[in-house]
Amino acid sequence: MSDESGFATRAIHAGQEADATTGAVVPPIYQVSTYKQDGIGGFRSGYEYSRSANPTRTALEECFASLERGERGFAFASGLAGQDTVLRALLQPGDHVVVPSDAYGGTYRLFNKVLRPWGLEHSIARIADVDAVRAAIRPGRTRMVWVETPTNPLLGIADIEALAAVAHDAGALLVVDNTFASAYLQQPLALGADIVTHSTTKYSGGHSDVVGGAVVVGRDITVPGLEDAVDRVAFHQNSMGAVAGPFDSWLVLRGLKTLAVRMEKHCDNAERVVDFLVGHPAVSAVHYPGLPDHPGHQVAARQMRRFGGMISFQLRAGEDVAVKVCAETSLWTLGESLGGVESLIEHPARMTHASVAGTELEVPADLVRLSVGIEDADDLVADLGQALDRLG
Ligand SMILES: *Cc1c(COP(=O)(O)O)cnc(C)c1O
């Protein structure tokens, strides 16, 4: 395996040499807190204490760095823990951040309810609109532009390359939450972003059995005063301590091995479900970047390998019916989260995005969000069809 190897090869092998003593082909779960020193400071392979570093976590961090083609990867106890660490490592009270008008509710809550009282100011901009982002920048004070693409739950698309130029012109970092696309479908660092974050709870883990986060810092950060981003994130990861445990790291590593094949199937199935929804009389709008009339279609086609497994749609009959549809499917499980092998359905306004009600990030009440799994597409379409036909 080399740095030039393809994505699936790196997902299976990067950071995962066969175990030196036993030859185990999968990195063992080093369920351990501390390490014997051969004399004071005589660390074997550098391991001292598992908050600072643990071999199973190191394997995951190296794999993520390789997949996103970054300088270094960091694994956290959750996606939000990774985001919090990035924000507090690289920014300070008095700094300003531009945040997206459509974003994961918990990310916005972190900005609005945790980091604003800490002294971090933010402005909200529609990140599909490059000029709106440029206008939201406060010269000299904006140190970061935060982007999610595709966005949650409306599947908006941000032009990563254009926003990187806008951020860098202003002396700010571009951070991309790559959770919805996954490292397989989109590589923000190659498009000019400085840092990538993931909720590995979603596609990276992929089996709805682990909560985790990852951060990858890019190779050549040139934003003045933040060139040492790798060291700062490393220092804060250890100092704040929200690290991924050994078993959680192992689960995410195991998930990554099949990310490429899973994502292809998620995309195949999503395309089938979109075809069905677009033709259904109960549906007033379908949000999917693969649709030619989606406002971000051209940009998505340029910066994504395919268009992903997330879809949202609106019901002609309004909120009550949207809520009922979510309750009337049987194969589609009503639940939060996304990116697992099993298909999920949810009502963002009352579930994942309840925390942004009454803010500028409020989502339409007639919206239903689908995380399309990798079951048989015919079964998924049939189950959604019976619910829509009955209620729509
Ligand atoms: C779930 C999610 C997060 C938060 O990750 P956790 O693992 O739940 O902390 C952040 N961003 C996006 C886009 C998400 O979907």
Tab-separated table of N, CA and C in Angstrom, residues 35-126:
chain	number	residue	atom	x	y	z
A	35	TYR	N	0.967	2.222	30.100
A	35	TYR	CA	1.972	1.408	29.426
A	35	TYR	C	3.234	1.319	30.276
A	36	LYS	N	3.799	0.129	30.365
A	36	LYS	CA	5.040	-0.073	31.130
A	36	LYS	C	6.186	0.705	30.480
A	37	GLN	N	6.920	1.417	31.330
A	37	GLN	CA	8.078	2.169	30.837
A	37	GLN	C	9.355	1.398	31.179
A	38	ASP	N	10.254	1.315	30.223
A	38	ASP	CA	11.543	0.650	30.460
A	38	ASP	C	12.497	1.691	31.035
A	39	GLY	N	12.368	1.945	32.330
A	39	GLY	CA	13.070	3.087	32.923
A	39	GLY	C	12.220	4.325	32.699
A	40	ILE	N	12.365	5.324	33.546
A	40	ILE	CA	11.520	6.519	33.446
A	40	ILE	C	11.667	7.162	32.078
A	41	GLY	N	10.518	7.343	31.423
A	41	GLY	CA	10.533	7.957	30.091
A	41	GLY	C	10.894	6.975	28.987
A	42	GLY	N	11.105	5.699	29.335
A	42	GLY	CA	11.443	4.705	28.308
A	42	GLY	C	10.176	4.113	27.700
A	43	PHE	N	9.535	4.889	26.848
A	43	PHE	CA	8.267	4.440	26.254
A	43	PHE	C	8.540	3.483	25.112
A	44	ARG	N	7.728	2.414	25.042
A	44	ARG	CA	7.819	1.527	23.882
A	44	ARG	C	6.895	2.093	22.804
A	45	SER	N	7.394	2.382	21.660
A	45	SER	CA	6.616	2.940	20.541
A	45	SER	C	5.919	4.248	20.903
A	46	GLY	N	6.399	4.925	21.926
A	46	GLY	CA	5.865	6.259	22.237
A	46	GLY	C	4.614	6.282	23.097
A	47	TYR	N	4.090	5.117	23.473
A	47	TYR	CA	2.845	5.118	24.243
A	47	TYR	C	3.103	5.271	25.738
A	48	GLU	N	2.335	6.193	26.349
A	48	GLU	CA	2.549	6.561	27.737
A	48	GLU	C	1.267	6.435	28.557
A	49	TYR	N	0.150	6.934	27.976
A	49	TYR	CA	-1.133	6.995	28.679
A	49	TYR	C	-2.203	7.155	27.606
A	50	SER	N	-3.330	6.438	27.702
A	50	SER	CA	-4.222	6.312	26.545
A	50	SER	C	-5.062	7.552	26.215
A	51	ARG	N	-5.087	8.559	27.112
A	51	ARG	CA	-5.698	9.820	26.650
A	51	ARG	C	-4.803	10.451	25.611
A	52	SER	N	-3.485	10.380	25.859
A	52	SER	CA	-2.522	10.992	24.938
A	52	SER	C	-2.437	10.206	23.629
A	53	ALA	N	-2.361	8.884	23.730
A	53	ALA	CA	-2.329	8.055	22.525
A	53	ALA	C	-2.580	6.606	22.899
A	54	ASN	N	-3.256	5.911	21.999
A	54	ASN	CA	-3.564	4.490	22.168
A	54	ASN	C	-3.414	3.846	20.792
A	55	PRO	N	-2.789	2.660	20.711
A	55	PRO	CA	-2.481	2.103	19.380
A	55	PRO	C	-3.710	1.886	18.488
A	56	THR	N	-4.843	1.498	19.058
A	56	THR	CA	-6.029	1.293	18.212
A	56	THR	C	-6.499	2.636	17.661
A	57	ARG	N	-6.445	3.645	18.520
A	57	ARG	CA	-6.847	4.987	18.059
A	57	ARG	C	-5.849	5.510	17.027
A	58	THR	N	-4.564	5.256	17.236
A	58	THR	CA	-3.560	5.702	16.268
A	58	THR	C	-3.844	5.102	14.890
A	59	ALA	N	-4.214	3.824	14.864
A	59	ALA	CA	-4.518	3.176	13.578
A	59	ALA	C	-5.657	3.922	12.875
A	60	LEU	N	-6.691	4.256	13.627
A	60	LEU	CA	-7.828	4.977	13.045
A	60	LEU	C	-7.397	6.370	12.571
A	61	GLU	N	-6.602	7.045	13.387
A	61	GLU	CA	-6.190	8.405	13.036
A	61	GLU	C	-5.321	8.405	11.774
A	62	GLU	N	-4.458	7.401	11.647
A	62	GLU	CA	-3.613	7.324	10.449
A	62	GLU	C	-4.454	6.989	9.219
A	63	CYS	N	-5.436	6.123	9.421
A	63	CYS	CA	-6.304	5.763	8.303
A	63	CYS	C	-7.082	6.989	7.815
A	64	PHE	N	-7.643	7.753	8.749
A	64	PHE	CA	-8.403	8.947	8.361
A	64	PHE	C	-7.520	9.969	7.657
A	65	ALA	N	-6.295	10.169	8.170
A	65	ALA	CA	-5.387	11.132	7.528
A	65	ALA	C	-5.130	10.706	6.091
A	66	SER	N	-4.974	9.405	5.874
A	66	SER	CA	-4.720	8.899	4.525
A	66	SER	C	-5.957	9.074	3.635
A	67	LEU	N	-7.132	8.750	4.166
A	67	LEU	CA	-8.349	8.829	3.350
A	67	LEU	C	-8.659	10.253	2.921
A	68	GLU	N	-8.449	11.208	3.824
A	68	GLU	CA	-8.731	12.609	3.469
A	68	GLU	C	-7.494	13.304	2.906
A	69	ARG	N	-6.388	12.561	2.801
A	69	ARG	CA	-5.125	13.097	2.288
A	69	ARG	C	-4.708	14.354	3.050
A	70	GLY	N	-4.701	14.202	4.394
A	70	GLY	CA	-4.320	15.317	5.245
A	70	GLY	C	-2.973	15.085	5.908
A	71	GLU	N	-2.574	16.054	6.726
A	71	GLU	CA	-1.307	15.962	7.456
A	71	GLU	C	-1.454	14.991	8.622
A	72	ARG	N	-2.568	15.144	9.357
A	72	ARG	CA	-2.744	14.292	10.525
A	72	ARG	C	-4.220	14.152	10.875
A	73	GLY	N	-4.578	12.970	11.364
A	73	GLY	CA	-5.955	12.716	11.779
A	73	GLY	C	-6.051	12.610	13.293
A	74	PHE	N	-7.225	12.929	13.803
A	74	PHE	CA	-7.475	12.862	15.249
A	74	PHE	C	-8.844	12.223	15.456
A	75	ALA	N	-8.939	11.309	16.404
A	75	ALA	CA	-10.231	10.647	16.647
A	75	ALA	C	-10.786	11.073	18.000
A	76	PHE	N	-12.092	11.302	18.014
A	76	PHE	CA	-12.758	11.842	19.207
A	76	PHE	C	-13.934	10.968	19.630
A	77	ALA	N	-14.432	11.294	20.835
A	77	ALA	CA	-15.529	10.529	21.408
A	77	ALA	C	-16.850	10.776	20.684
A	78	SER	N	-16.953	11.889	19.963
A	78	SER	CA	-18.151	12.167	19.159
A	78	SER	C	-17.771	13.204	18.117
A	79	GLY	N	-18.663	13.378	17.145
A	79	GLY	CA	-18.422	14.415	16.142
A	79	GLY	C	-18.333	15.786	16.798
A	80	LEU	N	-19.239	16.053	17.719
A	80	LEU	CA	-19.246	17.369	18.368
A	80	LEU	C	-17.998	17.583	19.217
A	81	ALA	N	-17.493	16.547	19.849
A	81	ALA	CA	-16.268	16.677	20.647
A	81	ALA	C	-15.107	17.096	19.739
A	82	GLY	N	-15.048	16.525	18.541
A	82	GLY	CA	-14.005	16.903	17.593
A	82	GLY	C	-14.165	18.350	17.149
A	83	GLN	N	-15.414	18.749	16.874
A	83	GLN	CA	-15.658	20.123	16.433
A	83	GLN	C	-15.297	21.115	17.530
A	84	ASP	N	-15.709	20.822	18.752
A	84	ASP	CA	-15.394	21.696	19.892
A	84	ASP	C	-13.883	21.834	20.044
A	85	THR	N	-13.186	20.732	19.897
A	85	THR	CA	-11.728	20.766	20.053
A	85	THR	C	-11.092	21.631	18.969
A	86	VAL	N	-11.540	21.462	17.723
A	86	VAL	CA	-11.008	22.285	16.621
A	86	VAL	C	-11.254	23.764	16.907
A	87	LEU	N	-12.465	24.088	17.329
A	87	LEU	CA	-12.828	25.503	17.517
A	87	LEU	C	-12.027	26.135	18.643
A	88	ARG	N	-11.902	25.424	19.744
A	88	ARG	CA	-11.177	26.033	20.872
A	88	ARG	C	-9.665	25.964	20.693
A	89	ALA	N	-9.198	25.023	19.865
A	89	ALA	CA	-7.753	24.946	19.606
A	89	ALA	C	-7.292	26.097	18.704
A	90	LEU	N	-8.160	26.479	17.764
A	90	LEU	CA	-7.701	27.390	16.709
A	90	LEU	C	-8.234	28.807	16.845
A	91	LEU	N	-9.223	28.995	17.698
A	91	LEU	CA	-9.824	30.321	17.835
A	91	LEU	C	-9.713	30.771	19.275
A	92	GLN	N	-9.937	32.058	19.480
A	92	GLN	CA	-9.942	32.554	20.858
A	92	GLN	C	-11.078	33.537	21.037
A	93	PRO	N	-11.468	33.787	22.288
A	93	PRO	CA	-12.551	34.737	22.530
A	93	PRO	C	-12.269	36.061	21.815
A	94	GLY	N	-13.321	36.591	21.177
A	94	GLY	CA	-13.162	37.825	20.403
A	94	GLY	C	-13.070	37.561	18.911
A	95	ASP	N	-12.713	36.316	18.532
A	95	ASP	CA	-12.686	35.960	17.109
A	95	ASP	C	-14.110	35.819	16.582
A	96	HIS	N	-14.197	35.807	15.255
A	96	HIS	CA	-15.496	35.718	14.585
A	96	HIS	C	-15.470	34.574	13.572
A	97	VAL	N	-16.590	33.851	13.465
A	97	VAL	CA	-16.720	32.716	12.535
A	97	VAL	C	-17.960	32.918	11.677
A	98	VAL	N	-17.876	32.553	10.407
A	98	VAL	CA	-19.071	32.517	9.562
A	98	VAL	C	-19.590	31.082	9.583
A	99	VAL	N	-20.865	30.929	9.944
A	99	VAL	CA	-21.461	29.589	10.038
A	99	VAL	C	-22.623	29.478	9.060
A	100	PRO	N	-22.920	28.257	8.608
A	100	PRO	CA	-23.954	28.078	7.579
A	100	PRO	C	-25.378	28.223	8.109
A	101	SER	N	-26.267	28.701	7.213
A	101	SER	CA	-27.666	28.877	7.605
A	101	SER	C	-28.415	27.549	7.610
A	102	ASP	N	-27.799	26.507	7.102
A	102	ASP	CA	-28.412	25.177	7.130
A	102	ASP	C	-27.295	24.246	7.605
A	103	ALA	N	-27.475	23.718	8.815
A	103	ALA	CA	-26.385	22.935	9.397
A	103	ALA	C	-26.964	21.946	10.395
A	104	TYR	N	-26.142	20.980	10.752
A	104	TYR	CA	-26.527	20.054	11.811
A	104	TYR	C	-26.896	20.867	13.053
A	105	GLY	N	-28.054	20.592	13.628
A	105	GLY	CA	-28.548	21.391	14.745
A	105	GLY	C	-27.574	21.448	15.917
A	106	GLY	N	-26.935	20.340	16.207
A	106	GLY	CA	-26.002	20.298	17.335
A	106	GLY	C	-24.765	21.155	17.101
A	107	THR	N	-24.362	21.276	15.842
A	107	THR	CA	-23.216	22.129	15.523
A	107	THR	C	-23.590	23.582	15.775
A	108	TYR	N	-24.790	23.961	15.318
A	108	TYR	CA	-25.207	25.344	15.549
A	108	TYR	C	-25.386	25.611	17.048
A	109	ARG	N	-25.922	24.646	17.756
A	109	ARG	CA	-26.086	24.808	19.207
A	109	ARG	C	-24.723	25.026	19.888
A	110	LEU	N	-23.709	24.318	19.402
A	110	LEU	CA	-22.352	24.496	19.946
A	110	LEU	C	-21.883	25.945	19.741
A	111	PHE	N	-22.101	26.473	18.534
A	111	PHE	CA	-21.718	27.870	18.280
A	111	PHE	C	-22.540	28.833	19.132
A	112	ASN	N	-23.859	28.587	19.157
A	112	ASN	CA	-24.784	29.576	19.723
A	112	ASN	C	-24.876	29.539	21.238
A	113	LYS	N	-24.829	28.332	21.816
A	113	LYS	CA	-25.100	28.206	23.256
A	113	LYS	C	-23.859	27.898	24.078
A	114	VAL	N	-22.802	27.424	23.437
A	114	VAL	CA	-21.598	27.075	24.201
A	114	VAL	C	-20.459	28.056	23.890
A	115	LEU	N	-20.187	28.257	22.588
A	115	LEU	CA	-19.010	29.062	22.246
A	115	LEU	C	-19.296	30.559	22.200
A	116	ARG	N	-20.550	30.936	22.002
A	116	ARG	CA	-20.860	32.374	22.049
A	116	ARG	C	-20.652	32.907	23.469
A	117	PRO	N	-21.201	32.238	24.510
A	117	PRO	CA	-20.906	32.689	25.876
A	117	PRO	C	-19.405	32.673	26.196
A	118	TRP	N	-18.657	31.809	25.521
A	118	TRP	CA	-17.202	31.723	25.718
A	118	TRP	C	-16.496	32.931	25.087
A	119	GLY	N	-17.198	33.608	24.140
A	119	GLY	CA	-16.621	34.810	23.533
A	119	GLY	C	-16.401	34.720	22.035
A	120	LEU	N	-16.837	33.600	21.437
A	120	LEU	CA	-16.679	33.432	19.987
A	120	LEU	C	-17.935	33.955	19.287
A	121	GLU	N	-17.765	34.958	18.452
A	121	GLU	CA	-18.920	35.520	17.748
A	121	GLU	C	-19.118	34.808	16.420
A	122	HIS	N	-20.372	34.777	15.956
A	122	HIS	CA	-20.613	34.179	14.648
A	122	HIS	C	-21.647	34.970	13.864
A	123	SER	N	-21.570	34.862	12.550
A	123	SER	CA	-22.617	35.365	11.667
A	123	SER	C	-23.079	34.196	10.833
A	124	ILE	N	-24.370	34.227	10.495
A	124	ILE	CA	-24.936	33.132	9.713
A	124	ILE	C	-25.026	33.567	8.251
A	125	ALA	N	-24.559	32.706	7.353
A	125	ALA	CA	-24.648	33.027	5.921
A	125	ALA	C	-25.140	31.800	5.165
A	126	ARG	N	-25.804	32.059	4.047
A	126	ARG	CA	-26.220	30.958	3.183
A	126	ARG	C	-24.988	30.517	2.407
